[in-house]
Amino acid sequence: MSGPVLVTGAAGLIGTVLRGGLPEAGWAVRSLDVVPVPEPRPGEEHLVADTTDLAALTEAARGASAVVHLAGIATESDWPAIARTNIDGTYCALEAARRAGVGRVVLASSNHATGYTPRPDGGLLREADAPPRPDTYYGVSKVTMEALGSLYADRYGLDVVCLRIGSAFPEPTTTRHLSTWLSPGDTVRLVDAALRAPSPGFAVVWGVSANTRNWWDVSAGRALGYEPADDAERYAETLIAVHGEPDLTDPVHARVGGEFTTAAYDSEHFDA
Ligand code: 15L
């Protein structure tokens, strides 16, 4: 594969992890964000643009080997903000890739596309058994992201891999994260696999580490070549000592979207 990987939202939490890790995995990175990325790495290309600016995004995608689309609001917000930044932004990322002749797009979807899904009683939940069940307008934007990805794969033949990310943080900070954590190292491994998998077509895979308490089945991710190496369990004793064992009758633990499914996440509580 020639050409750098265009990473949108490169200045954010996951973008910063990828800017560090993808070059080590052999990928040249072209970073794009609405703000300048802090401290560009040697060899890193960096651009400032809004992902809803289709012309700018198309220019940015020229010569890239793939687009990794992370840009967007990462939590609940009001509808106009979600519609513009997350939904229009995803359309622009896919359309820019198509216009620039880039054959592969990796999309940062989220577990919140399926947030009202009950946590399985036992066993593991496969992507195919978790149809759209968004918990917020943010979740709706991720369902729409997956739908747009499917359209661009079927209609234009793009390879589109949607990563339904769990909790991508430096380390788990809640007992829910013991099941949903995606470590920084596994974030890089997952995106690397999504970039390398031969002809994935359209794929949706959970983005989660090899956590002992996982409720998501990572088989589909493994089939793409993702080999998770981290497990949140090493944080369990400390977190449980502070917060207690997860109470499975509490909606935060009973549904996969956790606190996003509670009244505290009604859109009216969030400003753009
Ligand atoms: C997400 O999609 C959010 O971007 C992140 O802030 C976390 O809330 C995460 O999901 C999660 O479910 O823990």
Tab-separated table of C-alpha atoms and ligand atoms in Angstrom:
chain	number	residue	atom	x	y	z
A	1	MET	CA	0.000	0.000	0.000
A	2	SER	CA	1.394	3.334	-0.944
A	3	GLY	CA	0.491	6.757	0.342
A	4	PRO	CA	-0.101	7.922	3.881
A	5	VAL	CA	-3.162	7.135	5.950
A	6	LEU	CA	-5.335	10.220	6.334
A	7	VAL	CA	-6.460	10.384	9.972
A	8	THR	CA	-9.317	12.835	10.678
A	9	GLY	CA	-9.802	14.033	14.243
A	10	ALA	CA	-6.081	13.478	14.661
A	11	ALA	CA	-5.740	15.861	17.608
A	12	GLY	CA	-8.271	13.930	19.713
A	13	LEU	CA	-7.734	11.137	22.222
A	14	ILE	CA	-7.760	8.232	19.744
A	15	GLY	CA	-6.081	10.326	17.043
A	16	THR	CA	-3.190	11.032	19.359
A	17	VAL	CA	-2.805	7.320	20.121
A	18	LEU	CA	-2.781	6.493	16.391
A	19	ARG	CA	-0.351	9.280	15.509
A	20	GLY	CA	2.055	7.632	17.921
A	21	GLY	CA	1.344	3.977	17.060
A	22	LEU	CA	0.614	3.758	13.339
A	23	PRO	CA	4.095	4.886	12.222
A	24	GLU	CA	5.586	2.108	14.392
A	25	ALA	CA	3.293	-0.331	12.568
A	26	GLY	CA	4.707	0.911	9.258
A	27	TRP	CA	2.093	3.504	8.251
A	28	ALA	CA	2.893	7.045	7.196
A	29	VAL	CA	0.326	9.403	8.717
A	30	ARG	CA	-1.345	12.502	7.301
A	31	SER	CA	-3.123	14.138	10.225
A	32	LEU	CA	-6.151	16.374	9.849
A	33	ASP	CA	-8.102	18.258	12.497
A	34	VAL	CA	-9.950	21.555	12.973
A	35	VAL	CA	-7.067	22.590	15.223
A	36	PRO	CA	-3.352	22.105	14.548
A	37	VAL	CA	-2.092	18.784	15.927
A	38	PRO	CA	0.263	19.384	18.817
A	39	GLU	CA	3.904	18.493	18.202
A	40	PRO	CA	3.799	16.828	14.764
A	41	ARG	CA	6.042	13.745	14.598
A	42	PRO	CA	8.974	13.571	12.185
A	43	GLY	CA	7.607	12.700	8.742
A	44	GLU	CA	3.996	13.344	9.766
A	45	GLU	CA	1.956	15.458	7.338
A	46	HIS	CA	-0.522	17.713	9.116
A	47	LEU	CA	-3.475	19.710	7.831
A	48	VAL	CA	-6.103	21.945	9.404
A	49	ALA	CA	-9.626	21.560	7.989
A	50	ASP	CA	-13.199	20.961	9.052
A	51	THR	CA	-14.450	17.518	8.062
A	52	THR	CA	-17.720	19.038	6.820
A	53	ASP	CA	-15.708	20.913	4.170
A	54	LEU	CA	-15.980	18.375	1.354
A	55	ALA	CA	-13.632	20.202	-1.027
A	56	ALA	CA	-10.905	20.489	1.620
A	57	LEU	CA	-11.359	16.884	2.675
A	58	THR	CA	-11.191	15.644	-0.912
A	59	GLU	CA	-7.908	17.521	-1.409
A	60	ALA	CA	-6.618	16.078	1.868
A	61	ALA	CA	-7.508	12.544	0.756
A	62	ARG	CA	-5.635	12.748	-2.578
A	63	GLY	CA	-2.796	10.230	-2.695
A	64	ALA	CA	-3.782	8.608	0.612
A	65	SER	CA	-3.875	4.813	0.871
A	66	ALA	CA	-6.792	4.903	3.336
A	67	VAL	CA	-8.883	7.236	5.468
A	68	VAL	CA	-9.317	6.634	9.191
A	69	HIS	CA	-12.271	8.810	10.166
A	70	LEU	CA	-12.301	9.692	13.845
A	71	ALA	CA	-13.466	13.323	13.715
A	72	GLY	CA	-16.723	14.103	15.456
A	73	ILE	CA	-18.399	14.901	18.738
A	74	ALA	CA	-17.514	12.053	21.101
A	75	THR	CA	-20.521	12.244	23.416
A	76	GLU	CA	-24.155	13.387	23.462
A	77	SER	CA	-24.957	16.872	22.175
A	78	ASP	CA	-27.885	18.716	20.626
A	79	TRP	CA	-29.318	17.472	17.334
A	80	PRO	CA	-28.012	20.257	15.037
A	81	ALA	CA	-24.474	19.753	16.315
A	82	ILE	CA	-24.619	15.960	15.999
A	83	ALA	CA	-26.236	16.158	12.556
A	84	ARG	CA	-23.616	18.566	11.209
A	85	THR	CA	-20.421	17.340	12.796
A	86	ASN	CA	-21.042	13.615	13.010
A	87	ILE	CA	-23.462	12.822	10.184
A	88	ASP	CA	-22.428	15.410	7.569
A	89	GLY	CA	-18.807	14.817	8.620
A	90	THR	CA	-19.066	11.074	7.955
A	91	TYR	CA	-20.735	11.645	4.584
A	92	CYS	CA	-17.876	14.006	3.664
A	93	ALA	CA	-15.196	11.515	4.772
A	94	LEU	CA	-16.685	8.752	2.601
A	95	GLU	CA	-17.461	10.998	-0.343
A	96	ALA	CA	-13.982	12.579	-0.189
A	97	ALA	CA	-12.436	9.084	-0.251
A	98	ARG	CA	-14.566	8.141	-3.258
A	99	ARG	CA	-13.764	11.356	-5.164
A	100	ALA	CA	-10.052	11.070	-4.381
A	101	GLY	CA	-9.927	7.405	-5.405
A	102	VAL	CA	-9.072	6.102	-1.930
A	103	GLY	CA	-10.236	2.499	-1.668
A	104	ARG	CA	-10.474	1.978	2.067
A	105	VAL	CA	-12.137	3.839	4.928
A	106	VAL	CA	-12.021	2.882	8.606
A	107	LEU	CA	-14.848	4.484	10.584
A	108	ALA	CA	-14.872	5.115	14.339
A	109	SER	CA	-18.336	3.840	15.223
A	110	SER	CA	-19.288	3.204	18.826
A	111	ASN	CA	-20.962	0.745	21.158
A	112	HIS	CA	-23.594	3.501	21.562
A	113	ALA	CA	-24.984	2.556	18.136
A	114	THR	CA	-26.402	-0.401	20.076
A	115	GLY	CA	-26.466	1.136	23.574
A	116	TYR	CA	-29.961	0.009	24.627
A	117	THR	CA	-29.063	-3.613	23.925
A	118	PRO	CA	-29.312	-5.591	27.172
A	119	ARG	CA	-25.980	-6.866	28.364
A	120	PRO	CA	-25.979	-10.610	27.637
A	121	ASP	CA	-26.824	-12.876	30.546
A	122	GLY	CA	-23.979	-15.151	29.663
A	123	GLY	CA	-21.987	-15.769	26.524
A	124	LEU	CA	-20.738	-13.140	24.150
A	125	LEU	CA	-22.603	-10.747	21.902
A	126	ARG	CA	-21.712	-10.866	18.224
A	127	GLU	CA	-22.008	-7.789	16.009
A	128	ALA	CA	-24.578	-9.633	13.877
A	129	ASP	CA	-26.766	-10.098	16.966
A	130	ALA	CA	-26.616	-6.423	17.904
A	131	PRO	CA	-28.648	-4.471	15.328
A	132	PRO	CA	-28.990	-0.695	15.681
A	133	ARG	CA	-30.385	0.294	19.078
A	134	PRO	CA	-28.910	3.746	19.698
A	135	ASP	CA	-28.971	5.252	23.167
A	136	THR	CA	-28.510	8.936	22.228
A	137	TYR	CA	-28.435	11.267	19.195
A	138	TYR	CA	-24.703	10.491	19.309
A	139	GLY	CA	-25.607	6.791	18.988
A	140	VAL	CA	-27.921	7.616	16.065
A	141	SER	CA	-24.974	9.326	14.341
A	142	LYS	CA	-22.975	6.101	14.713
A	143	VAL	CA	-25.843	4.001	13.303
A	144	THR	CA	-25.931	6.448	10.388
A	145	MET	CA	-22.165	6.163	10.046
A	146	GLU	CA	-22.481	2.382	9.667
A	147	ALA	CA	-25.366	2.828	7.174
A	148	LEU	CA	-23.344	5.299	5.085
A	149	GLY	CA	-20.371	2.939	5.189
A	150	SER	CA	-22.563	0.093	3.959
A	151	LEU	CA	-23.891	2.262	1.120
A	152	TYR	CA	-20.403	3.284	-0.026
A	153	ALA	CA	-19.209	-0.325	0.114
A	154	ASP	CA	-22.151	-1.661	-1.895
A	155	ARG	CA	-22.602	1.200	-4.350
A	156	TYR	CA	-18.998	2.236	-4.962
A	157	GLY	CA	-17.005	-0.843	-3.948
A	158	LEU	CA	-15.055	0.823	-1.151
A	159	ASP	CA	-13.680	-1.336	1.652
A	160	VAL	CA	-15.296	0.089	4.788
A	161	VAL	CA	-14.508	-1.211	8.258
A	162	CYS	CA	-16.642	0.164	11.105
A	163	LEU	CA	-15.123	-0.142	14.563
A	164	ARG	CA	-17.774	-0.204	17.294
A	165	ILE	CA	-15.443	1.169	19.917
A	166	GLY	CA	-16.018	0.400	23.602
A	167	SER	CA	-14.119	2.660	26.034
A	168	ALA	CA	-10.875	3.866	24.449
A	169	PHE	CA	-9.069	5.449	27.359
A	170	PRO	CA	-5.516	5.247	28.704
A	171	GLU	CA	-6.827	2.960	31.459
A	172	PRO	CA	-10.181	1.791	32.860
A	173	THR	CA	-11.631	4.191	35.443
A	174	THR	CA	-15.057	2.597	36.113
A	175	THR	CA	-16.210	-0.966	36.745
A	176	ARG	CA	-18.091	-0.870	33.395
A	177	HIS	CA	-14.740	-0.321	31.715
A	178	LEU	CA	-13.636	-3.736	33.035
A	179	SER	CA	-15.861	-5.077	30.219
A	180	THR	CA	-15.632	-2.281	27.638
A	181	TRP	CA	-12.001	-1.096	27.724
A	182	LEU	CA	-10.046	-0.750	24.488
A	183	SER	CA	-6.441	-0.082	25.484
A	184	PRO	CA	-4.238	2.335	23.542
A	185	GLY	CA	-2.061	-0.569	22.314
A	186	ASP	CA	-5.109	-2.529	21.156
A	187	THR	CA	-6.503	0.600	19.478
A	188	VAL	CA	-3.418	0.655	17.267
A	189	ARG	CA	-3.600	-3.135	16.698
A	190	LEU	CA	-7.282	-2.897	15.724
A	191	VAL	CA	-6.840	-0.012	13.280
A	192	ASP	CA	-3.725	-1.657	11.823
A	193	ALA	CA	-5.770	-4.843	11.204
A	194	ALA	CA	-8.621	-2.846	9.655
A	195	LEU	CA	-6.094	-1.201	7.313
A	196	ARG	CA	-4.336	-4.457	6.375
A	197	ALA	CA	-7.163	-7.004	6.094
A	198	PRO	CA	-7.298	-8.189	2.477
A	199	SER	CA	-10.530	-7.004	0.815
A	200	PRO	CA	-12.779	-6.792	3.885
A	201	GLY	CA	-15.662	-5.270	1.897
A	202	PHE	CA	-18.083	-3.932	4.488
A	203	ALA	CA	-17.351	-5.043	8.050
A	204	VAL	CA	-18.538	-4.053	11.522
A	205	VAL	CA	-16.390	-5.179	14.451
A	206	TRP	CA	-16.344	-4.461	18.160
A	207	GLY	CA	-13.421	-2.384	19.380
A	208	VAL	CA	-12.541	-3.934	22.696
A	209	SER	CA	-9.492	-5.434	24.385
A	210	ALA	CA	-9.202	-9.065	25.490
A	211	ASN	CA	-10.930	-8.279	28.785
A	212	THR	CA	-11.742	-11.176	31.078
A	213	ARG	CA	-15.197	-9.608	31.651
A	214	ASN	CA	-15.954	-8.858	27.982
A	215	TRP	CA	-19.538	-9.173	26.807
A	216	TRP	CA	-18.579	-8.518	23.175
A	217	ASP	CA	-17.285	-11.337	21.004
A	218	VAL	CA	-14.053	-10.333	19.271
A	219	SER	CA	-14.136	-13.227	16.752
A	220	ALA	CA	-15.125	-10.956	13.851
A	221	GLY	CA	-12.257	-8.606	14.700
A	222	ARG	CA	-9.873	-11.568	14.928
A	223	ALA	CA	-11.042	-12.703	11.497
A	224	LEU	CA	-9.754	-9.358	10.179
A	225	GLY	CA	-6.402	-9.982	11.864
A	226	TYR	CA	-6.951	-8.129	15.162
A	227	GLU	CA	-5.074	-9.765	18.035
A	228	PRO	CA	-5.921	-7.906	21.259
A	229	ALA	CA	-3.161	-8.077	23.848
A	230	ASP	CA	-4.527	-6.216	26.889
A	231	ASP	CA	-7.006	-7.127	29.636
A	232	ALA	CA	-8.683	-4.622	31.981
A	233	GLU	CA	-8.758	-7.285	34.703
A	234	ARG	CA	-5.472	-6.073	36.171
A	235	TYR	CA	-7.392	-2.936	37.276
A	236	ALA	CA	-10.325	-4.919	38.742
A	237	GLU	CA	-9.204	-5.181	42.353
A	238	THR	CA	-8.528	-1.454	42.665
A	239	LEU	CA	-11.733	-0.374	40.895
A	240	ILE	CA	-13.944	-2.839	42.778
A	241	ALA	CA	-12.414	-1.771	46.102
A	242	VAL	CA	-13.588	1.781	45.342
A	243	HIS	CA	-16.900	1.203	43.491
A	244	GLY	CA	-17.963	-2.332	44.492
A	245	GLU	CA	-18.863	-5.180	42.112
A	246	PRO	CA	-21.051	-4.030	39.179
A	247	ASP	CA	-24.752	-4.220	40.152
A	248	LEU	CA	-26.357	-5.888	37.134
A	249	THR	CA	-29.789	-4.479	38.010
A	250	ASP	CA	-28.430	-0.933	37.625
A	251	PRO	CA	-29.130	0.331	34.066
A	252	VAL	CA	-25.514	1.463	33.865
A	253	HIS	CA	-24.518	-2.207	33.991
A	254	ALA	CA	-27.662	-3.814	32.542
A	255	ARG	CA	-27.367	-2.214	29.090
A	256	VAL	CA	-24.279	-2.108	26.942
A	257	GLY	CA	-24.362	1.697	26.561
A	258	GLY	CA	-24.036	2.202	30.318
A	259	GLU	CA	-24.701	5.723	31.591
A	260	PHE	CA	-25.566	6.919	28.059
A	261	THR	CA	-28.891	5.033	28.466
A	262	THR	CA	-29.874	6.998	31.589
A	263	ALA	CA	-31.890	10.237	31.887
A	264	ALA	CA	-28.681	12.131	32.609
A	265	TYR	CA	-27.863	11.717	28.919
A	266	ASP	CA	-31.083	13.310	27.606
A	267	SER	CA	-29.896	15.678	24.879
A	268	GLU	CA	-31.331	18.694	26.709
A	269	HIS	CA	-28.518	18.397	29.252
A	270	PHE	CA	-25.898	18.888	26.533
A	271	ASP	CA	-24.860	21.987	24.611
A	272	ALA	CA	-22.919	21.993	21.384
B	1	15L	C1	-17.993	6.476	23.351
B	1	15L	O1	-18.407	6.270	22.217
B	1	15L	C2	-17.521	7.807	23.791
B	1	15L	O2	-16.905	8.544	22.756
B	1	15L	C3	-16.605	7.740	24.987
B	1	15L	O3	-16.489	9.018	25.540
B	1	15L	C4	-17.098	6.740	26.041
B	1	15L	O4	-18.288	7.196	26.598
B	1	15L	C5	-17.322	5.395	25.410
B	1	15L	O5	-18.139	5.475	24.277
B	1	15L	C6	-17.904	4.372	26.392
B	1	15L	O6	-18.945	3.785	26.113
B	1	15L	O7	-17.291	4.164	27.434
